[in-house]
GROMACS .gro file of C-alpha atoms in nm:
model
  246
    1MET     CA    1  10.351  -0.836   3.595
    2ARG     CA    2   9.976  -0.843   3.644
    3SER     CA    3   9.667  -0.813   3.428
    4ALA     CA    4   9.453  -0.506   3.484
    5LYS     CA    5   9.094  -0.591   3.583
    6SER     CA    6   8.970  -0.350   3.317
    7ALA     CA    7   9.160  -0.523   3.033
    8ARG     CA    8   8.930  -0.623   2.748
    9PRO     CA    9   8.969  -0.898   2.489
   10GLU     CA   10   9.134  -0.787   2.166
   11GLN     CA   11   8.894  -0.721   1.879
   12ASN     CA   12   9.017  -0.825   1.535
   13ILE     CA   13   8.812  -0.818   1.215
   14MET     CA   14   8.956  -0.986   0.906
   15ALA     CA   15   8.836  -1.017   0.546
   16GLU     CA   16   9.012  -1.212   0.271
   17VAL     CA   17   8.952  -1.284  -0.096
   18GLY     CA   18   9.146  -1.558  -0.272
   19TYR     CA   19   9.184  -1.717  -0.612
   20SER     CA   20   9.333  -2.055  -0.701
   21ALA     CA   21   9.379  -2.217  -1.040
   22GLU     CA   22   9.552  -2.511  -1.205
   23ILE     CA   23   9.681  -2.436  -1.555
   24GLY     CA   24   9.732  -2.760  -1.738
   25ASP     CA   25   9.946  -3.019  -1.564
   26THR     CA   26  10.240  -2.789  -1.491
   27PHE     CA   27  10.120  -2.462  -1.329
   28ASN     CA   28   9.943  -2.390  -1.000
   29VAL     CA   29   9.858  -2.030  -0.911
   30GLU     CA   30   9.722  -1.892  -0.584
   31LEU     CA   31   9.643  -1.526  -0.508
   32ALA     CA   32   9.498  -1.363  -0.199
   33VAL     CA   33   9.435  -1.011  -0.068
   34TYR     CA   34   9.316  -0.931   0.282
   35TYR     CA   35   9.224  -0.648   0.516
   36GLY     CA   36   9.219  -0.645   0.895
   37ARG     CA   37   9.139  -0.403   1.176
   38LEU     CA   38   9.261  -0.455   1.532
   39ARG     CA   39   9.139  -0.274   1.844
   40GLY     CA   40   9.243  -0.313   2.206
   41LEU     CA   41   9.585  -0.469   2.150
   42ILE     CA   42   9.704  -0.603   2.487
   43LEU     CA   43  10.048  -0.478   2.591
   44GLN     CA   44  10.252  -0.397   2.900
   45GLY     CA   45  10.158  -0.076   3.075
   46PRO     CA   46  10.384   0.171   3.258
   47ILE     CA   47  10.553   0.081   3.585
   48GLN     CA   48  10.367   0.206   3.893
   49ARG     CA   49  10.486   0.219   4.253
   50PRO     CA   50  10.281  -0.011   4.475
   51GLY     CA   51  10.097   0.133   4.773
   52GLY     CA   52  10.135   0.016   5.132
   53ASN     CA   53  10.396  -0.236   5.238
   54THR     CA   54  10.639  -0.305   4.952
   55TYR     CA   55  10.813  -0.598   5.118
   56ASP     CA   56  10.730  -0.941   4.973
   57PRO     CA   57  10.800  -1.210   5.238
   58ALA     CA   58  10.756  -1.490   4.982
   59THR     CA   59  11.063  -1.377   4.789
   60GLY     CA   60  11.240  -1.177   5.056
   61THR     CA   61  11.256  -0.870   4.831
   62PHE     CA   62  11.113  -0.520   4.814
   63ILE     CA   63  10.883  -0.440   4.522
   64ALA     CA   64  10.999  -0.123   4.348
   65GLY     CA   65  10.712  -0.115   4.101
   66GLU     CA   66  10.469  -0.322   3.903
   67SER     CA   67  10.342  -0.321   3.547
   68ARG     CA   68  10.002  -0.440   3.428
   69PHE     CA   69   9.875  -0.565   3.096
   70ILE     CA   70   9.648  -0.301   2.945
   71ASN     CA   71   9.466  -0.234   2.618
   72ASP     CA   72   9.639  -0.008   2.370
   73GLN     CA   73   9.425   0.287   2.261
   74GLU     CA   74   9.569   0.264   1.909
   75VAL     CA   75   9.372   0.114   1.620
   76PHE     CA   76   9.566  -0.090   1.364
   77SER     CA   77   9.458  -0.132   1.002
   78GLN     CA   78   9.641  -0.391   0.795
   79VAL     CA   79   9.637  -0.450   0.422
   80GLY     CA   80   9.826  -0.731   0.255
   81GLY     CA   81   9.844  -0.977  -0.025
   82GLU     CA   82  10.009  -1.305  -0.118
   83GLY     CA   83  10.085  -1.474  -0.445
   84SER     CA   84  10.234  -1.816  -0.512
   85LEU     CA   85  10.326  -2.014  -0.820
   86SER     CA   86  10.437  -2.374  -0.855
   87PHE     CA   87  10.578  -2.511  -1.179
   88ASN     CA   88  10.653  -2.869  -1.281
   89PRO     CA   89  10.812  -2.844  -1.626
   90LEU     CA   90  10.959  -3.196  -1.631
   91ASP     CA   91  10.912  -3.522  -1.450
   92GLY     CA   92  11.117  -3.501  -1.130
   93VAL     CA   93  11.153  -3.120  -1.136
   94ASP     CA   94  10.949  -2.904  -0.894
   95LEU     CA   95  10.985  -2.524  -0.876
   96TYR     CA   96  10.797  -2.271  -0.666
   97ALA     CA   97  10.788  -1.899  -0.584
   98ASN     CA   98  10.575  -1.697  -0.346
   99TYR     CA   99  10.564  -1.337  -0.229
  100ALA     CA  100  10.383  -1.172   0.061
  101PHE     CA  101  10.323  -0.803   0.129
  102LEU     CA  102  10.191  -0.651   0.452
  103ARG     CA  103  10.137  -0.289   0.552
  104VAL     CA  104  10.000  -0.192   0.895
  105LEU     CA  105   9.877   0.161   0.971
  106GLN     CA  106   9.845   0.300   1.323
  107GLU     CA  107   9.537   0.512   1.262
  108LYS     CA  108   9.553   0.755   1.554
  109ALA     CA  109   9.928   0.821   1.520
  110ASN     CA  110   9.898   0.816   1.139
  111THR     CA  111  10.223   0.620   1.114
  112PHE     CA  112  10.309   0.276   0.984
  113TYR     CA  113  10.377  -0.013   1.221
  114VAL     CA  114  10.721  -0.134   1.118
  115GLN     CA  115  10.789  -0.419   1.358
  116THR     CA  116  10.667  -0.668   1.097
  117PRO     CA  117  10.865  -0.695   0.768
  118ALA     CA  118  10.665  -0.552   0.476
  119HIS     CA  119  10.806  -0.790   0.213
  120LYS     CA  120  10.883  -1.162   0.211
  121LEU     CA  121  10.995  -1.360  -0.093
  122ASN     CA  122  11.055  -1.735  -0.118
  123LEU     CA  123  11.203  -1.925  -0.413
  124GLY     CA  124  11.288  -2.290  -0.434
  125GLY     CA  125  11.319  -2.603  -0.635
  126ARG     CA  126  11.384  -2.975  -0.623
  127VAL     CA  127  11.534  -3.207  -0.880
  128ARG     CA  128  11.502  -3.585  -0.853
  129ALA     CA  129  11.761  -3.741  -1.084
  130PRO     CA  130  11.800  -4.107  -1.187
  131LEU     CA  131  11.990  -4.351  -0.967
  132GLY     CA  132  11.846  -4.202  -0.646
  133PHE     CA  133  12.008  -3.855  -0.651
  134THR     CA  134  11.812  -3.554  -0.523
  135LEU     CA  135  11.908  -3.186  -0.510
  136SER     CA  136  11.693  -2.919  -0.348
  137SER     CA  137  11.742  -2.554  -0.256
  138ASP     CA  138  11.535  -2.269  -0.107
  139LEU     CA  139  11.599  -1.894  -0.094
  140HIS     CA  140  11.420  -1.666   0.152
  141ALA     CA  141  11.442  -1.286   0.135
  142VAL     CA  142  11.296  -1.070   0.415
  143SER     CA  143  11.286  -0.690   0.430
  144SER     CA  144  11.396  -0.486   0.730
  145ALA     CA  145  11.195  -0.428   1.047
  146VAL     CA  146  11.218  -0.200   1.351
  147TRP     CA  147  11.137  -0.360   1.687
  148SER     CA  148  11.021  -0.157   1.988
  149GLU     CA  149  11.187  -0.307   2.295
  150ARG     CA  150  11.120  -0.197   2.652
  151SER     CA  151  11.385  -0.143   2.918
  152PHE     CA  152  11.374  -0.006   3.272
  153ASP     CA  153  11.478   0.358   3.304
  154ALA     CA  154  11.403   0.551   3.621
  155ALA     CA  155  11.428   0.882   3.433
  156ALA     CA  156  11.175   0.781   3.165
  157PRO     CA  157  10.798   0.839   3.199
  158GLY     CA  158  10.648   0.544   3.383
  159GLY     CA  159  10.995   0.403   3.446
  160VAL     CA  160  11.006   0.240   3.104
  161ALA     CA  161  11.209   0.346   2.802
  162VAL     CA  162  11.124   0.216   2.456
  163GLN     CA  163  11.410   0.162   2.215
  164ALA     CA  164  11.366   0.139   1.839
  165LEU     CA  165  11.601  -0.139   1.725
  166ARG     CA  166  11.639  -0.207   1.354
  167VAL     CA  167  11.678  -0.555   1.209
  168PRO     CA  168  11.836  -0.529   0.862
  169PRO     CA  169  11.697  -0.720   0.562
  170TYR     CA  170  11.847  -1.063   0.513
  171LEU     CA  171  11.877  -1.357   0.277
  172LEU     CA  172  11.856  -1.717   0.392
  173MET     CA  173  11.950  -1.999   0.156
  174THR     CA  174  11.925  -2.371   0.224
  175MET     CA  175  12.059  -2.653   0.007
  176ARG     CA  176  12.046  -3.030   0.033
  177ALA     CA  177  12.201  -3.305  -0.182
  178ALA     CA  178  12.115  -3.668  -0.115
  179TRP     CA  179  12.152  -4.016  -0.258
  180ARG     CA  180  11.914  -4.303  -0.184
  181THR     CA  181  11.980  -4.670  -0.235
  182PRO     CA  182  11.720  -4.883  -0.416
  183LYS     CA  183  11.394  -4.923  -0.219
  184ASP     CA  184  11.498  -4.620  -0.010
  185ALA     CA  185  11.664  -4.836   0.251
  186LEU     CA  186  11.956  -4.595   0.302
  187GLU     CA  187  12.008  -4.223   0.242
  188ILE     CA  188  12.335  -4.029   0.251
  189PHE     CA  189  12.307  -3.648   0.247
  190VAL     CA  190  12.492  -3.320   0.289
  191GLN     CA  191  12.302  -3.008   0.385
  192SER     CA  192  12.338  -2.640   0.468
  193ASP     CA  193  12.072  -2.446   0.660
  194ASN     CA  194  12.222  -2.102   0.590
  195LEU     CA  195  12.455  -2.131   0.295
  196LEU     CA  196  12.513  -1.756   0.258
  197GLY     CA  197  12.594  -1.666   0.619
  198VAL     CA  198  12.968  -1.720   0.593
  199LEU     CA  199  13.076  -1.383   0.739
  200PRO     CA  200  13.028  -1.276   1.103
  201TYR     CA  201  12.718  -1.075   1.197
  202ASP     CA  202  12.919  -0.765   1.296
  203VAL     CA  203  13.141  -0.756   0.986
  204ASP     CA  204  13.047  -0.390   0.927
  205ARG     CA  205  13.180  -0.294   1.272
  206ARG     CA  206  13.497  -0.496   1.217
  207LEU     CA  207  13.566  -0.314   0.892
  208GLU     CA  208  13.522   0.036   1.038
  209GLY     CA  209  13.826   0.249   0.969
  210SER     CA  210  13.973   0.001   0.722
  211ALA     CA  211  14.014   0.023   0.347
  212LEU     CA  212  13.720  -0.219   0.307
  213GLN     CA  213  13.468  -0.013   0.505
  214ALA     CA  214  13.306   0.119   0.186
  215VAL     CA  215  13.216  -0.232   0.067
  216SER     CA  216  13.067  -0.355   0.398
  217PRO     CA  217  12.703  -0.277   0.295
  218ALA     CA  218  12.745  -0.502  -0.009
  219LEU     CA  219  12.849  -0.789   0.218
  220ALA     CA  220  12.513  -0.800   0.401
  221PRO     CA  221  12.369  -1.091   0.193
  222VAL     CA  222  12.661  -1.318   0.293
  223THR     CA  223  12.674  -1.239   0.666
  224ALA     CA  224  12.510  -1.415   0.958
  225HIS     CA  225  12.177  -1.253   1.038
  226ARG     CA  226  11.941  -1.198   1.328
  227GLU     CA  227  11.564  -1.219   1.311
  228HIS     CA  228  11.524  -1.032   1.642
  229PRO     CA  229  11.742  -0.751   1.784
  230PHE     CA  230  11.839  -0.965   2.085
  231GLY     CA  231  11.845  -1.298   1.903
  232ASN     CA  232  12.158  -1.500   1.845
  233PRO     CA  233  12.323  -1.454   1.503
  234SER     CA  234  12.251  -1.734   1.257
  235PRO     CA  235  12.576  -1.825   1.077
  236ALA     CA  236  12.626  -2.074   0.796
  237ARG     CA  237  12.581  -2.435   0.906
  238PHE     CA  238  12.698  -2.740   0.715
  239TYR     CA  239  12.648  -3.102   0.809
  240ALA     CA  240  12.617  -3.452   0.666
  241GLY     CA  241  12.431  -3.759   0.773
  242ILE     CA  242  12.309  -4.109   0.701
  243SER     CA  243  11.956  -4.232   0.761
  244ALA     CA  244  11.822  -4.584   0.733
  245GLN     CA  245  11.477  -4.740   0.717
  246LEU     CA  246  11.446  -5.076   0.885
   0.00000   0.00000   0.00000
């Protein structure tokens, strides 16, 4: 993989307008909208056969082809917004919610860029009870995305085939319960980093042809998820621990 001598720096123009306010002693509100335009996105170009001697004595191999980093001719326009709210109704109770929206248009192709999720929602809260008890939880919801992944294919133009691989929407929930001794000398806790992912990632495939196949789409929120088509599934994880301050 080499960089083409004609590759130019990416050109990105961004504009953002935001608003922030504190309402009394209990509410905090933040809003933002933004617009961006990207030219010259750097990506991997097609595979080309090298000229001359294709033997590389340093590695003891023959070079079948090489790919260079080039500038994409596409122009990307992005429009998005974010909103967040934090709420403290009682002493020791903290709640929050935020939502983000992003839409990216490929101007020349007149199609939307779908490799980035369009919607992200986060909810959470924390309760600090008397006698050193604390309970916190967060919920993250992410919409689907379609990744474009390259693979070598001699029959494809340029020797590279591009696959459109869909990542389904997913929910991720964390929870933590802890108890601290006086003066915070010792903490005992139990925690889950993915409380909802109790079913295997490929549960829909496992249920094919069975009487439960019709309900497999409804099981998506409680299955292990992937955030990348080739990433490892993220199942439910539970653990406990003790920490001390000396």
